[in-house]
C-alpha cells in the first residue's frame, strides 16, 4: 500500500513537473526567454486584455493577470529588465504596484476628462503596456544589445521542495472555502413584507379623487419565510380604530419566496380634505405582526385642500 | 550589501531560493506547520460555526478558535524564527500566515460587507463602477470621496474581470494580507541583511494589533497600510542600493509612485508615510553630522521627503480640504481626555457633590468594561501591554550589543518603533484609544523590524538545550501578545457571528433590513433623502442608494427617530430645509439599547448615557399623524413618507417662516441702528 502511494505521488509529481517544464520552455521560445523584454511586455498586456474580453463569467480567469501585469509593466518600465527585482521581492513588488497602478491610471483618465469605465481601463492598460515596451526598446537600442536580467529558472529540486508547502496552502484554502459553505450556520431571519404596490408605492401626498369614485389600491405581500402564509387584506376608511367604512376583505395564500399582488377597492364616504385609509394585513394562522399601511385621499373638486 | 556589522548572523543568498538541505528541513518537523495550517483552518471554521449558535455567556468557541490558531501559528512561528528553514518553506509560511490572518474576519461575516465603514466603501466602489465618476460624495463616511484610490483599484479589477465588488474585496484582502507580510519580510531583510530576521519580523507583524480584523475590513486603511509597508521597504532598498547605479534611482521612483498613490488613498496613511520618510532622512542627517554612518545619502532622502510633503499638502489643500474638520475632533478629543486624566480633571468644571477622584474615574476609560471576552483573553490583554516593552527591550539590548544602532537605517526604524509605546497613555481615554490603535498599525512596522533584528540571535545559539527553550518561550510570548492584541483590539460582536445585537452594525444587519432597502431603491429610485437608526443608515445609504438626513447641533432631525411625540414645528422646518422625505423605523429601538451607545449619531442627546431603551411611543408616534404615509411594513421595519405639502404642515411651517422673518427683520433693524 505504501509503495503504491509513493509511486502514485511520484507519478503525479513527474506529471506536474513535466507540465511546468514544457510551459516554461514554450514561453522561453516564444517570448525570447524573458517576459520583461519588449515583446514579453506586449504579450503580457495582450494576454490580460484578451482574457478581459472573454464573456462573463469566463472573464474571471483574467484575475491573476489583472493583479500582476500592470505592476510588472510599471516595475519593468522603472527598473529596466536587467535590474528589476526577482524572487519573492519581485513578485510582491509587482502585485503591490499593480494595486497602485490602477489609481494612477484612473487619475490619468480623470485628468483626460474621461469616465472611469471598462473601455477606458482597457485603453489605459494597453497604453501602459505600449509605453513600457517602447521604453524597453529604447533601452535595448541605446545599449546595442538585449538587456536581460538574471535567469529565473525553476529547477527541479526547488520545485520538488515546493510541492508539499504549496499543496498544503491550496488545501487550507479549499478547507476554508468549502467549510464556510458546509459548516452549519444560524438560520437567516424570516419575515414578510407588506407594501403599497405599483404606482401606489409612489404616492407622496393625499390622492385627489372625485366624489363617488372607488379607488382600487394595489398592495404586495412578499413571503420571505419557509412556510406558506395565509392572509386577509382589508382596508378601513378613517383608520382601523375610527373606521367609518370597511372594504371587502381579500384572502390570499403566499408561497415561500413568492410575492403576491393584492388589490383592495371600495368607496370613501364623506370624502373631505384628508381622509385616511388604513390597509391591514391579518395573519389567518397567527398573531398580526404588521403595522397597517396608511395613505390619504382628498376631494379633487375642493380648492381649499 | 555590506553585512560586516553582523558577523555571527547568516548572510542570505541574494534573492534566490536557499536549497541547502538540512536535517531540520526533512520529515515531520518540516511538515508540521503545513499539517497545522490545514488542521488549524478546519478547526477555526468549526469555531465560527459554534459561535453562530452560541447563546450569550457561552465561550467554548473562543477556546476552539485558539486551538485552531495555535495549531498552525506555533509550528509556523518556530520555522520562521529558525535560520535553518529552507527558503521555499519560509516563503510559503509567510504567505500562509498572511492569508490565515484574514480567515476569521471572512468566516465571521462571509460574502458581505459587515462593518460600518466597509459598507460605505463597498457602495463607493459600486457607484464608481456604475457611473465612472471619481470623487462622488458619500454622506455615510463624508471623507472617503476625497480618497478614492482603493475604490479605483477595486473598480478597475471589477471592470477587467467582471467579478462582483464583494468578491473583489475578499480577493483584495487575502492578497493584501499575504503581500503585507512579504513587504515586512523584504523591509527587515533589507535592513538587517538576514532572511530569518525578515521572516521573524513578518511573523511578529502578523500578530500585531489590527492585522487580524481592522486590516481585514474592506476600507482605504487596509489598502493604504500595505502600500505604506512597501513604500517603507522601497525606501530601505533605495538607501541600501549602489549610490551610483540606476537601481537606486528606480527605488526612489517607486517611493514617489507609492506616495502619489497614498495621498489619494487615506489621509492618515499618507501622513504616516511622510513621517517614515522623515525618520529615514532625519537619521541620515544626524548620523552624517556625527560622522558615524555615511552610507545613507541625505540628498535623496530629503528630496523624497520634500516631494512627499508637497504631494500630501497639495492633495490636502486642493482636493481634500474637508479632511481637517473630519480628523480634528478625534485628535482634540483624545488629547483633551488625556490631559484631563493626567491633569486631575484640570480645565473641567467640577460638578457639585462630585469629588475630583470621582471625576477622574469618570473621564478615564475603564478597560474591558462590560466585555464578553473570556477571562484569559482579558488577562492577556493586560499582560501583553507589559510583554511588548520587554520584547522591545530585549531587541534594543541585542541591537546595542551588536552595534546595530550604529547604522542609520536601523536607528530610523527603531525610532519609529518607539512611537508604538509613546501612545500607551492614550489607551486610558475612549477617543485616545482609537488613535492609539490606529497608530499601532503603522508603528508596529518599525517594532516588527526591531523585533526581527533582535530575536534573530536566538536561533543562532549553538547549544540546543538553550536554544529550544528560548525559541519556545519566544513563541509562547508571541502567542500571548496575539491573544492580548485581539482582546484589546476587537470585541466579541465584531469578531464572531451570533445572536442579533441591536445597534452593533455587524449583528444588527438582517436580511429584513437589506430587503427593505432593496425595495426602497427599486420603487423610489436613488438619491432619496431619509433618516433612520445607524443600521438603517448603513443599508439605505448603500443598497437603498439614499441620501442621509444628517442631524447636527443646528437641527434636531434625530427627533424623527428618537422623540416620543410627533416632531415639532422647528424640526419640520429643518426637514423641509434639507429636503428630508423619508423616515425608516426599526421597532427594535424600543426593545434594546444600541450596542454602540447611540441610535443615530454620537452627538445625539443621551448618547452613551442611556440606561433604558427608547419608549414604545418613539415607534408608535406615527400611527395617528395625518401627514405621514406608511408605504411599507414588515415585522420590524416601517417606511414612512413625509407629506410636507399637507395643509396642516404648511400652516405650521408658515408660522416658523413668519417667526424667522420677524427675527431677521429685527436683526437687520438692530444693525441699522448700530450703524446709525
PDB file of N, CA and C in Angstrom, chain B residues 125 320 367 369 596-597:
ATOM      1  N   UNK B 125     -17.459  51.880  -4.350  1.00  0.00           N
ATOM      2  CA  UNK B 125     -16.936  51.130  -5.498  1.00  0.00           C
ATOM      3  C   UNK B 125     -18.069  50.820  -6.488  1.00  0.00           C
ATOM      4  N   UNK B 320      -8.762  67.748  -0.799  1.00  0.00           N
ATOM      5  CA  UNK B 320      -9.448  67.242   0.396  1.00  0.00           C
ATOM      6  C   UNK B 320      -9.388  68.233   1.551  1.00  0.00           C
ATOM      7  N   UNK B 367     -10.945  49.921  31.086  1.00  0.00           N
ATOM      8  CA  UNK B 367     -10.578  48.915  30.099  1.00  0.00           C
ATOM      9  C   UNK B 367     -11.418  47.655  30.288  1.00  0.00           C
ATOM     10  N   UNK B 369     -14.501  47.197  30.178  1.00  0.00           N
ATOM     11  CA  UNK B 369     -15.771  47.330  30.900  1.00  0.00           C
ATOM     12  C   UNK B 369     -16.875  46.644  30.101  1.00  0.00           C
ATOM     13  N   UNK B 596     -23.593  50.280  20.319  1.00  0.00           N
ATOM     14  CA  UNK B 596     -22.524  51.277  20.202  1.00  0.00           C
ATOM     15  C   UNK B 596     -22.794  52.519  21.031  1.00  0.00           C
ATOM     16  N   UNK B 597     -23.927  52.560  21.724  1.00  0.00           N
ATOM     17  CA  UNK B 597     -24.171  53.654  22.657  1.00  0.00           C
ATOM     18  C   UNK B 597     -25.054  54.762  22.123  1.00  0.00           C
TER      19      UNK B 597
END
